[in-house]
Short mmCIF file of C-alpha atoms and ligand atoms in Angstrom, two decimals:
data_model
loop_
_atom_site.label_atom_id
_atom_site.label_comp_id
_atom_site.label_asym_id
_atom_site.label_seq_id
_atom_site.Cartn_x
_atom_site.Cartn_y
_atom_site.Cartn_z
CA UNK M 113 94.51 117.93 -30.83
CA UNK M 114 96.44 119.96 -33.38
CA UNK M 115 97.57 118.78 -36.82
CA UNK M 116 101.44 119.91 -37.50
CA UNK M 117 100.24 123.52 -39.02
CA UNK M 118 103.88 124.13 -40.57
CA UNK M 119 102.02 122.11 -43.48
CA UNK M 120 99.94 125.46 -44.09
CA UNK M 121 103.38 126.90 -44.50
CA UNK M 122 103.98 124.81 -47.97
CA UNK M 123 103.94 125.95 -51.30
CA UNK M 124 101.77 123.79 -53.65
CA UNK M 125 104.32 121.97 -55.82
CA UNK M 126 103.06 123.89 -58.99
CA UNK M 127 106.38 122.44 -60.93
CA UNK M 128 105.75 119.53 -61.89
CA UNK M 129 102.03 119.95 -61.89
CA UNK M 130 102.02 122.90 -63.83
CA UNK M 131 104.40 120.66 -66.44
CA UNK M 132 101.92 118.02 -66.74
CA UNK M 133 98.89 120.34 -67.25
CA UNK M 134 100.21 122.57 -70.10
CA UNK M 135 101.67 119.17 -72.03
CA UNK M 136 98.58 117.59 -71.67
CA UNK M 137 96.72 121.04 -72.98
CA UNK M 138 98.88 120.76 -75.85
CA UNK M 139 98.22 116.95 -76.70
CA UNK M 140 94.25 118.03 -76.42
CA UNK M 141 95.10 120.30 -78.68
CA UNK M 142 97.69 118.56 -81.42
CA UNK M 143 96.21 114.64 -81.07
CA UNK M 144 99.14 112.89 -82.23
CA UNK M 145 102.21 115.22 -82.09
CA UNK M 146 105.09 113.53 -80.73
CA UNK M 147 106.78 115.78 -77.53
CA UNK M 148 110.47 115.79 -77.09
CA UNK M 149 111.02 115.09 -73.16
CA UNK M 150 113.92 116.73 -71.54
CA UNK M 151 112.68 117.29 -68.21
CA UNK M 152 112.12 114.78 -66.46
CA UNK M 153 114.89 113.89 -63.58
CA UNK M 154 114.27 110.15 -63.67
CA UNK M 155 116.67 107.65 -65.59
CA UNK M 156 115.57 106.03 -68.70
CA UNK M 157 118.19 102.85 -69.34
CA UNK M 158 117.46 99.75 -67.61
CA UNK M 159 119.40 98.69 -64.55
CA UNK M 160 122.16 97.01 -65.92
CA UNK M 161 123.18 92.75 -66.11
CA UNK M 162 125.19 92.28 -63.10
CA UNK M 163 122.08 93.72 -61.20
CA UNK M 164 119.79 91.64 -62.64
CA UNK M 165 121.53 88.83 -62.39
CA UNK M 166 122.04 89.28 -58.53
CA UNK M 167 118.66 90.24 -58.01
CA UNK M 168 117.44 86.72 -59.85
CA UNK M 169 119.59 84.83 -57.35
CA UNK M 170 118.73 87.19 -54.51
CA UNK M 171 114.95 86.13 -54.89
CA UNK M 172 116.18 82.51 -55.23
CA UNK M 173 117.89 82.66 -52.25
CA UNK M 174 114.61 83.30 -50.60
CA UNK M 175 113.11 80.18 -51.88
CA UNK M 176 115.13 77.98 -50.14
CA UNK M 177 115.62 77.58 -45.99
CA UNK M 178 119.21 77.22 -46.00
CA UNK M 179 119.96 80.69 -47.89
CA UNK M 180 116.78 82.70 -46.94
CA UNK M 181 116.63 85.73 -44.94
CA UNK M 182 114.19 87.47 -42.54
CA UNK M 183 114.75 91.29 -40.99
CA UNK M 184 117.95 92.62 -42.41
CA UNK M 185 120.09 94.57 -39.87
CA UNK M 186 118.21 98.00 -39.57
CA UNK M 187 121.30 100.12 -40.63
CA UNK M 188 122.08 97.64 -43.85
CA UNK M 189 123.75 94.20 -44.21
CA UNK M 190 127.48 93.90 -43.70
CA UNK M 191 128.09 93.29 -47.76
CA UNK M 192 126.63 96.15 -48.63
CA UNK M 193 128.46 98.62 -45.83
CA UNK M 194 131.49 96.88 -46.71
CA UNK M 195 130.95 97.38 -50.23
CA UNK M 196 130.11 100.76 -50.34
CA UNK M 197 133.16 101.79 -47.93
CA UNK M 198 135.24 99.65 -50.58
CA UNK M 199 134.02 101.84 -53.16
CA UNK M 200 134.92 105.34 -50.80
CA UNK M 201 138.23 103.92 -51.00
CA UNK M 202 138.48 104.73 -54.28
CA UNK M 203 138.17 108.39 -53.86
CA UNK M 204 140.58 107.84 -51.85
CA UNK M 205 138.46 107.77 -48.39
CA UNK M 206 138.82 105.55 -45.74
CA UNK M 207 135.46 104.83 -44.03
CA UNK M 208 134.59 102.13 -41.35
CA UNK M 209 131.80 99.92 -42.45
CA UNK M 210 130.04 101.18 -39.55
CA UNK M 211 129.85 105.04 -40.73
CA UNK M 212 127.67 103.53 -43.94
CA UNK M 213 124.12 103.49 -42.93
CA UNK M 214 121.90 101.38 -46.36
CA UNK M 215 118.78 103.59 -47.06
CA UNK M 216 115.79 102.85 -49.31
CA UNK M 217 116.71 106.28 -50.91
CA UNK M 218 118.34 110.11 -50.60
CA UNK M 219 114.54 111.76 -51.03
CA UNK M 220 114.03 109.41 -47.60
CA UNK M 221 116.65 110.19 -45.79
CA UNK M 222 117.33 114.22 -46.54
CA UNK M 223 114.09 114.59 -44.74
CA UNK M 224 114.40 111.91 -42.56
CA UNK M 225 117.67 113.11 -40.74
CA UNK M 226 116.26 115.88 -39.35
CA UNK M 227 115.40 113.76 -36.36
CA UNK M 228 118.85 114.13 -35.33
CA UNK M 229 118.82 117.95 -34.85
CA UNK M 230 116.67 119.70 -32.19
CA UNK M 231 113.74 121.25 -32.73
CA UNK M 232 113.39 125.19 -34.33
CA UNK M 233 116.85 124.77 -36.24
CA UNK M 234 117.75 127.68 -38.93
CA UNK M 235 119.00 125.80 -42.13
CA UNK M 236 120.25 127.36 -45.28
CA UNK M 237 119.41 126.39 -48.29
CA UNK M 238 121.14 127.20 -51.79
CA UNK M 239 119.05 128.20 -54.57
CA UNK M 240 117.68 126.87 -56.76
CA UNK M 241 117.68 123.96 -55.17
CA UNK M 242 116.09 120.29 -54.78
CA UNK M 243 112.55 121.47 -53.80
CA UNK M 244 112.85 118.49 -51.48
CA UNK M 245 115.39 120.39 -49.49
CA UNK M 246 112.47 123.39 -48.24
CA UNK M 247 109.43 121.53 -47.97
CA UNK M 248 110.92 118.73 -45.15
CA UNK M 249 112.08 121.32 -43.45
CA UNK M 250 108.96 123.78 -43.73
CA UNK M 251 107.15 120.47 -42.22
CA UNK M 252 110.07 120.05 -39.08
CA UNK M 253 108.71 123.93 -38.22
CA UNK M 254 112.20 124.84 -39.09
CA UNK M 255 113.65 128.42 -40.26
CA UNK M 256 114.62 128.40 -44.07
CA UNK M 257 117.38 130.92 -45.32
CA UNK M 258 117.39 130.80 -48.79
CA UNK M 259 120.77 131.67 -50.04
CA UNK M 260 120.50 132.43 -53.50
CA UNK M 261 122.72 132.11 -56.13
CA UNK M 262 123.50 133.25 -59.92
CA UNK M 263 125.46 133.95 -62.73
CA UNK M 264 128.19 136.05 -60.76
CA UNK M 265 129.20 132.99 -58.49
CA UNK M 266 128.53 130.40 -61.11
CA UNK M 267 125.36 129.16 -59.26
CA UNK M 268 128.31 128.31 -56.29
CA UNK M 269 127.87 130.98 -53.15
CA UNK M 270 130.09 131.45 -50.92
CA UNK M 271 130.27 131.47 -47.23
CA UNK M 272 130.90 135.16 -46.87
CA UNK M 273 128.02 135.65 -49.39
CA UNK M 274 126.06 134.70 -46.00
CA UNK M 275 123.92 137.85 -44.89
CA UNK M 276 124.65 136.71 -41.18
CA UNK M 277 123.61 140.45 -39.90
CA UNK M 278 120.35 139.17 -41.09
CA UNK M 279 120.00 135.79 -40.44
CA UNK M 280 122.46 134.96 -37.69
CA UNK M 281 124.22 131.64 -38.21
CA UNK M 282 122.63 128.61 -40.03
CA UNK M 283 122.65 125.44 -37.66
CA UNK M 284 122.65 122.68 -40.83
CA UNK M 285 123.62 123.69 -44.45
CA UNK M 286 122.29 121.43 -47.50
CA UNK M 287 124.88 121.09 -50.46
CA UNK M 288 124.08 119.81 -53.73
CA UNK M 289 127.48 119.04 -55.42
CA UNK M 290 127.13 118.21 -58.52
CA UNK M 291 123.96 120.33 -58.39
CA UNK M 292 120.58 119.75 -59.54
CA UNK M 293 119.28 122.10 -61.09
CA UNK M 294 122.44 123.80 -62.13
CA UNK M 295 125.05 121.01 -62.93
CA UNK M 296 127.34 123.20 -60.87
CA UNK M 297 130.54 121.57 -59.03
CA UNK M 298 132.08 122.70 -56.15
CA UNK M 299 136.02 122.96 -56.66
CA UNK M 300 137.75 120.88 -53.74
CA UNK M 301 139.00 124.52 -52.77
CA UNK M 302 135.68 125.99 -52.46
CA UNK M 303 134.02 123.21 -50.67
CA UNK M 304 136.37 123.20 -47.88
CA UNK M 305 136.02 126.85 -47.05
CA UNK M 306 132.00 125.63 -46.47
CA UNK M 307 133.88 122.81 -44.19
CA UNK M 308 135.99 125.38 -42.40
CA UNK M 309 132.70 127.51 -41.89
CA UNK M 310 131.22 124.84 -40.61
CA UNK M 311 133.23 123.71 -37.90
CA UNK M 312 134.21 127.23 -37.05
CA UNK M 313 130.16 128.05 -36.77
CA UNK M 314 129.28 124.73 -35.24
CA UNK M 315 126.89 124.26 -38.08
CA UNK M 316 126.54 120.90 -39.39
CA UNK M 317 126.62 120.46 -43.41
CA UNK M 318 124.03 117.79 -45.58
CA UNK M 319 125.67 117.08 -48.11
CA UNK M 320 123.74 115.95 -51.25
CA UNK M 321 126.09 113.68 -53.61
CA UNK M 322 123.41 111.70 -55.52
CA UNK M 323 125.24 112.67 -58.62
CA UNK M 324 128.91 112.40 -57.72
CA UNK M 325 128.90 109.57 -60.37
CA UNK M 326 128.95 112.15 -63.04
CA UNK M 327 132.33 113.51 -62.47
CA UNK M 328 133.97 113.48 -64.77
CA UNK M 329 136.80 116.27 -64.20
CA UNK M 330 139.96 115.84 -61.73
CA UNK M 331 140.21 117.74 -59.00
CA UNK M 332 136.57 117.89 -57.91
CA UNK M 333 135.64 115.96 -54.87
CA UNK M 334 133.00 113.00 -55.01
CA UNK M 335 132.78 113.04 -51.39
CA UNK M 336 132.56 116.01 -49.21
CA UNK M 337 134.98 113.03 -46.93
CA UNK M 338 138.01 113.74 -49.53
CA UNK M 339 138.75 117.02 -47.64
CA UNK M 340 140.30 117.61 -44.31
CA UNK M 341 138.08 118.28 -41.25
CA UNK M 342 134.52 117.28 -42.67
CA UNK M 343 134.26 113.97 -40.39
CA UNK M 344 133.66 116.58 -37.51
CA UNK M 345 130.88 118.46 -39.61
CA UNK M 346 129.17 116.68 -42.45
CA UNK M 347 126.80 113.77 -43.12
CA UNK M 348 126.43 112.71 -46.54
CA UNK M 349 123.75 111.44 -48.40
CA UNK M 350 123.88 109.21 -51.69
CA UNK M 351 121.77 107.25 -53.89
CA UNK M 352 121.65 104.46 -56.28
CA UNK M 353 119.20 106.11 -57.92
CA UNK M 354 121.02 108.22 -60.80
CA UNK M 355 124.22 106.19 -60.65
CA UNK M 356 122.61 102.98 -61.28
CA UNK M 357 119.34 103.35 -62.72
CA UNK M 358 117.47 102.73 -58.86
CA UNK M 359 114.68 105.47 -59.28
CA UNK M 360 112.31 102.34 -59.27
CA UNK M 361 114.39 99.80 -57.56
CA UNK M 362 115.02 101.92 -54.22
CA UNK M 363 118.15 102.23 -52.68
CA UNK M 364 120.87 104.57 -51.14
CA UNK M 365 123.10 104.82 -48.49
CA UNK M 366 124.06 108.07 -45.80
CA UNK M 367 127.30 107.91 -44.25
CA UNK M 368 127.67 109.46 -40.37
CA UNK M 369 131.17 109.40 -39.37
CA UNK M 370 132.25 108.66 -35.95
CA UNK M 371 133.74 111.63 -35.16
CA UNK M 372 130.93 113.61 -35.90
CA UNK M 373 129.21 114.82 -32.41
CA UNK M 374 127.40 117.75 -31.24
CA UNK M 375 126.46 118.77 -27.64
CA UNK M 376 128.23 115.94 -26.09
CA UNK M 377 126.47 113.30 -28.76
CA UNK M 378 127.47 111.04 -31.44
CA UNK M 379 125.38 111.24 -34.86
CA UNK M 380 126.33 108.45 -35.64
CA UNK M 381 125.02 106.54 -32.33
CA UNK M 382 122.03 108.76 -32.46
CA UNK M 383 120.97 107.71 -35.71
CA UNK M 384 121.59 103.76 -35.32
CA UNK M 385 118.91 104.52 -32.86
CA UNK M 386 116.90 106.18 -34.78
CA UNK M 387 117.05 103.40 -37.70
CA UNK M 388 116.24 100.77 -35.17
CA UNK M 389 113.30 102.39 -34.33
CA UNK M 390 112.22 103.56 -37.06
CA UNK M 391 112.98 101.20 -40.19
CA UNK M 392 113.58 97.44 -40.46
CA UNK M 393 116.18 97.71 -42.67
CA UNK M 394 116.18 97.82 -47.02
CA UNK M 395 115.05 94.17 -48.72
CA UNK M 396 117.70 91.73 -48.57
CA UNK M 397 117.15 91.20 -52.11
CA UNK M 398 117.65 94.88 -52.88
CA UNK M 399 120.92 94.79 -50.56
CA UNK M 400 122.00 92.14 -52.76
CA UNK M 401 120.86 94.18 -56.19
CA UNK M 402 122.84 97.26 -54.57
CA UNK M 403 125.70 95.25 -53.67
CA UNK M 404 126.35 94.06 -57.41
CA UNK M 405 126.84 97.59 -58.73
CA UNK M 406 130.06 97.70 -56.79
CA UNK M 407 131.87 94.46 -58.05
CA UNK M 408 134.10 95.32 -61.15
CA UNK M 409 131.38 94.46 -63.93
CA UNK M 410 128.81 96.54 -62.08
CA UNK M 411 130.90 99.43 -62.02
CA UNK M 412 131.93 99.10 -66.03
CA UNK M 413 128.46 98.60 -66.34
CA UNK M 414 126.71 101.80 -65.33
CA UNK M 415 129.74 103.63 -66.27
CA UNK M 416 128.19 102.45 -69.86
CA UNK M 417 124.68 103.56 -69.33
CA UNK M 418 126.64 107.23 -67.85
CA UNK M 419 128.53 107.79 -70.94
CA UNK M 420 124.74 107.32 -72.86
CA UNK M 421 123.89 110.37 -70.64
CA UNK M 422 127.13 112.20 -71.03
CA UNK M 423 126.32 111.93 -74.87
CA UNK M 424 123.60 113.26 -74.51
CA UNK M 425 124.66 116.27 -72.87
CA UNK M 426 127.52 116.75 -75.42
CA UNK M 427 124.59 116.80 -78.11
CA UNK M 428 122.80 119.68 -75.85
CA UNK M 429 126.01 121.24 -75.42
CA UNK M 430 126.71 121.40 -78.49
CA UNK M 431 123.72 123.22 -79.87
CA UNK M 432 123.63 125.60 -77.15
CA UNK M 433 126.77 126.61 -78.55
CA UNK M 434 126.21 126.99 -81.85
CA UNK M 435 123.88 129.54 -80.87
CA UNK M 436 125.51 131.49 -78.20
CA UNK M 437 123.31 130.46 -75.16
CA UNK M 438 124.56 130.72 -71.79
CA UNK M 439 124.37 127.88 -69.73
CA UNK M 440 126.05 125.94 -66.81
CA UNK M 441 126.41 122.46 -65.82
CA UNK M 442 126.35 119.00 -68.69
CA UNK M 443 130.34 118.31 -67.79
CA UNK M 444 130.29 117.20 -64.62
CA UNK M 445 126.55 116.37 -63.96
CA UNK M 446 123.13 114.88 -65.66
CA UNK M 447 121.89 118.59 -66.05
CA UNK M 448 122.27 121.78 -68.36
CA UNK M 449 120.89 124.73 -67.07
CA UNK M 450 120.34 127.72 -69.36
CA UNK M 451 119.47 131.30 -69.63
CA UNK M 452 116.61 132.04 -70.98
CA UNK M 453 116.97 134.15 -74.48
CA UNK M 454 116.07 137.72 -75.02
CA UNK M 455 115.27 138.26 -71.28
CA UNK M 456 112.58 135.93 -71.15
CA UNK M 457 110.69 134.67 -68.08
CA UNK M 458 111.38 130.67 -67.39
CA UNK M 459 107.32 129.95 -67.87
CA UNK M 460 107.30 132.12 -71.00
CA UNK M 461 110.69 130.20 -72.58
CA UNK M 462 108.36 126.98 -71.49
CA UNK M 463 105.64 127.65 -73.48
CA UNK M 464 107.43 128.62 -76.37
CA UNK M 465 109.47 125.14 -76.44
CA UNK M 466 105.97 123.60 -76.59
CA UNK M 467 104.16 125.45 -78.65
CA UNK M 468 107.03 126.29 -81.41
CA UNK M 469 109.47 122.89 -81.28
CA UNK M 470 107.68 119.92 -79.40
CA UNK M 471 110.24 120.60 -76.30
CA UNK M 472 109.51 119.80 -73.04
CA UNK M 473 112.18 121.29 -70.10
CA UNK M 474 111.72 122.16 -66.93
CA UNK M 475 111.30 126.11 -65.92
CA UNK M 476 113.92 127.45 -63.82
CA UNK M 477 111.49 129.04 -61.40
CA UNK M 478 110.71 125.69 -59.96
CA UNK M 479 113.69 125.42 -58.13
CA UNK M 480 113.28 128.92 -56.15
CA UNK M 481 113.06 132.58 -56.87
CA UNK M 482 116.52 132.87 -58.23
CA UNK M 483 115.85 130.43 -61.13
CA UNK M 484 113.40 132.84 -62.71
CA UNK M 485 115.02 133.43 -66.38
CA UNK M 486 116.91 130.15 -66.29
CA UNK M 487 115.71 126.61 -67.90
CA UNK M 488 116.52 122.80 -66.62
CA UNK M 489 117.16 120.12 -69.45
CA UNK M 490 117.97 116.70 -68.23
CA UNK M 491 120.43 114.12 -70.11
CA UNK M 492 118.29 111.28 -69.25
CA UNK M 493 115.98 110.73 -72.32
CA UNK M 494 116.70 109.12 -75.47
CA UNK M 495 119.48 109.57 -77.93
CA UNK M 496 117.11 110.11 -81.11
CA UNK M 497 114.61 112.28 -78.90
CA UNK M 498 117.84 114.43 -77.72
CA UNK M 499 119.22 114.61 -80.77
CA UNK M 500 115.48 115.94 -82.34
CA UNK M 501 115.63 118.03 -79.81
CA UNK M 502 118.94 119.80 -79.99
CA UNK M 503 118.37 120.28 -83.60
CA UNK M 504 115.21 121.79 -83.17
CA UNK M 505 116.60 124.25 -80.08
CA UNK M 506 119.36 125.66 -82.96
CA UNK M 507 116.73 125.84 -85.43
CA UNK M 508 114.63 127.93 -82.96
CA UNK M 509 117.43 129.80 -80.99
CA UNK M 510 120.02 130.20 -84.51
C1 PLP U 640 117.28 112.36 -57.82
C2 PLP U 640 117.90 113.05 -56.64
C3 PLP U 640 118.12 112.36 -55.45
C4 PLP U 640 117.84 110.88 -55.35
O1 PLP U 640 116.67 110.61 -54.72
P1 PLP U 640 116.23 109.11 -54.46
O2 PLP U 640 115.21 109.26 -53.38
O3 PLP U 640 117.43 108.37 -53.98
O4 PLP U 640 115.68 108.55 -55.72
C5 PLP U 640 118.69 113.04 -54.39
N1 PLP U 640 119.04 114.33 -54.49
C6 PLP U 640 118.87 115.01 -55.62
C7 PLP U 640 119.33 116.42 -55.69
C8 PLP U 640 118.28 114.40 -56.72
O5 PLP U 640 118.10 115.09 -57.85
#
């Protein structure tokens, strides 16, 4: 027998890794010194009351015959789908329960959904991008284009930046919008030429909106489902994760519309199969959990813990500013993402964070070639350690 050999084909993860080594030589080194976090893409507030309060009489109902549950529907439990297509509604999107498929994550399913697409598929991939995005499909044996993008499309390529004489058509396109690790947003304008593309190439879009929470301008679209035509090309993947403080709690939902279908297939059949076989469904509890962040207080609830974020970001903003540093993103998403100063190399503008001002960020390179000279800080950590932070970045950069 042969092991899948595409795994040979991986890059070690040296991000994150590499992160944890050189703070940890620096702690060796300083016992004591307190490090400034802004790197890290997990949330830091709790999940909020009207979670917590379902969840508590979630795990009650389990203690009692009359209200407890067994397996939950594979694809999710009816309050949840009808939730979540409640809250589509608002952006002004009119989903069928049915199209709402409950997920113990986005990370799951981004990979996962590649069982829907044959085998030896060529999928493009902005960068930098969600390293997530590359490695499942390195492991499917699949053909990676890495389309990469910069300052002179604002981190947002274009379909006819697509060097099709050299790579032929892409088959499934990820989009990150808002992006991690650039904060950028795709204009409803912009997005919809990728939905034209699509459906004129046949190519089906995955489209990654596990930070459409952060919006906060008008006119940009939270779901890829606001624009004409995408039913017949897009699936779209979301998460509780960001918007409500789920890293830990685990859950997210994918929506397949009806109308999407390829070959003579429906997606969205295909993949009720798939779940049925493959999953037995998210926790009821959890369902329940989920459920509460789209009733009125849930909603006015993490929209508190957001603006904590968003303040954050205004404080990083800010300072950049003061001292003339490029940088994208912090409006519209959890992210700001930099240019390194006086040309310098996204390890080397690590290092010196560490070494000079306590600050931990995350190097650019991480998230493909293209990020080289570029720098990731997240919104997520504390006020005070944000605020020490952005003082010391002016200090350092002024
Ligand atoms: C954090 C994140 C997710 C969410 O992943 P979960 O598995 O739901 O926690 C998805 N996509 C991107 C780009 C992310 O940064």
């Amino acid at each position: 027998m042969t092991p899948n050999t595409n795994y040979r084909n991986l890059k070690d993860s040296y991000l994150f890794a590499g992160i944890a080594k050189k703070t940890r030589a620096y702690l060796d080194a300083n016992p004591g010194a307190h490090l400034y976090r802004m790197g890290i893409g997990d949330v830091s507030l709790p999940l909020c009351g009207a979670v917590i309060e379902e969840l508590h009489r979630a795990v009650d109902d389990q203690a009692q015959k009359s209200t407890f549950h067994g397996y939950m529907p594979e694809v999710g439990a009816d309050f949840l789908r009808e939730a979540i297509a409640a809250y589509y509604k608002t952006h002004g999107v009119t989903l069928s329960p049915d199209e709402v498929f409950v997920s113990s994550g986005a990370s799951d399913e981004l990979g996962d959904i590649l069982d829907i697409f044959g085998r030896d598929k060529t999928v493009m991939i902005m960068e930098p991008a969600y390293p997530a995005y590359v490695d499942a499909n390195i492991i499917a044996g699949n053909t990676v284009i890495r389309l990469a993008a910069g300052e002179e499309n604002g981190f947002l390529p274009m379909p006819h930046e697509i060097p099709t004489e050299k790579y032929g058509a892409a088959d499934i396109i990820y989009i990150c919008s808002p992006n991690n690790p650039t904060g950028a947003v795709f204009s409803a304008a912009a997005l919809k030429q990728w939905i034209d593309y699509a459906n004129e190439t046949d190519a089906v879009i995955i489209f990654d909106a596990a930070y459409e929470a952060f919006i906060e301008e008008d006119g940009i679209p939270h779901s890829i489902y606001e624009l004409d035509g995408a039913d017949t090309c897009a699936i779209e993947i979301c998460s509780l994760s960001k918007t409500a403080g789920f890293t830990g709690t685990r859950c997210g939902y994918t929506v397949i519309p009806n109308a999407l279908e390829r070959g003579g297939m429906n997606f969205n059949r295909m993949w009720v199969r798939n779940r049925t076989t493959k999953t037995n469904g998210v926790s009821y509890i959890i369902q329940r959990g989920a459920a509460a962040v789209f009733t009125e207080r849930g909603q006015k609830e993490i929209r508190e813990a957001i603006a904590v974020y968003k303040q954050n970001a205004k404080v990083l903003m800010e300072a950049l500013d003061a001292v003339n540093i490029t940088y994208f993103g912090g409006k519209n998403a959890p992210y700001l993402w930099m240019k390194c100063p006086d040309n310098m190399g996204s390890w080397e503008f690590f290092d010196k964070l560490l070494n000079q001002i306590q600050v931990v960020g995350t190097p650019g390179e991480g998230f493909g070639a293209c990020g080289e000279g570029y720098f990731r800080f997240s919104t997520f950590g504390s006020p005070e350690d944000t605020a020490e932070a952005a003082k010391r970045l002016k200090m350092l950069l002024g």
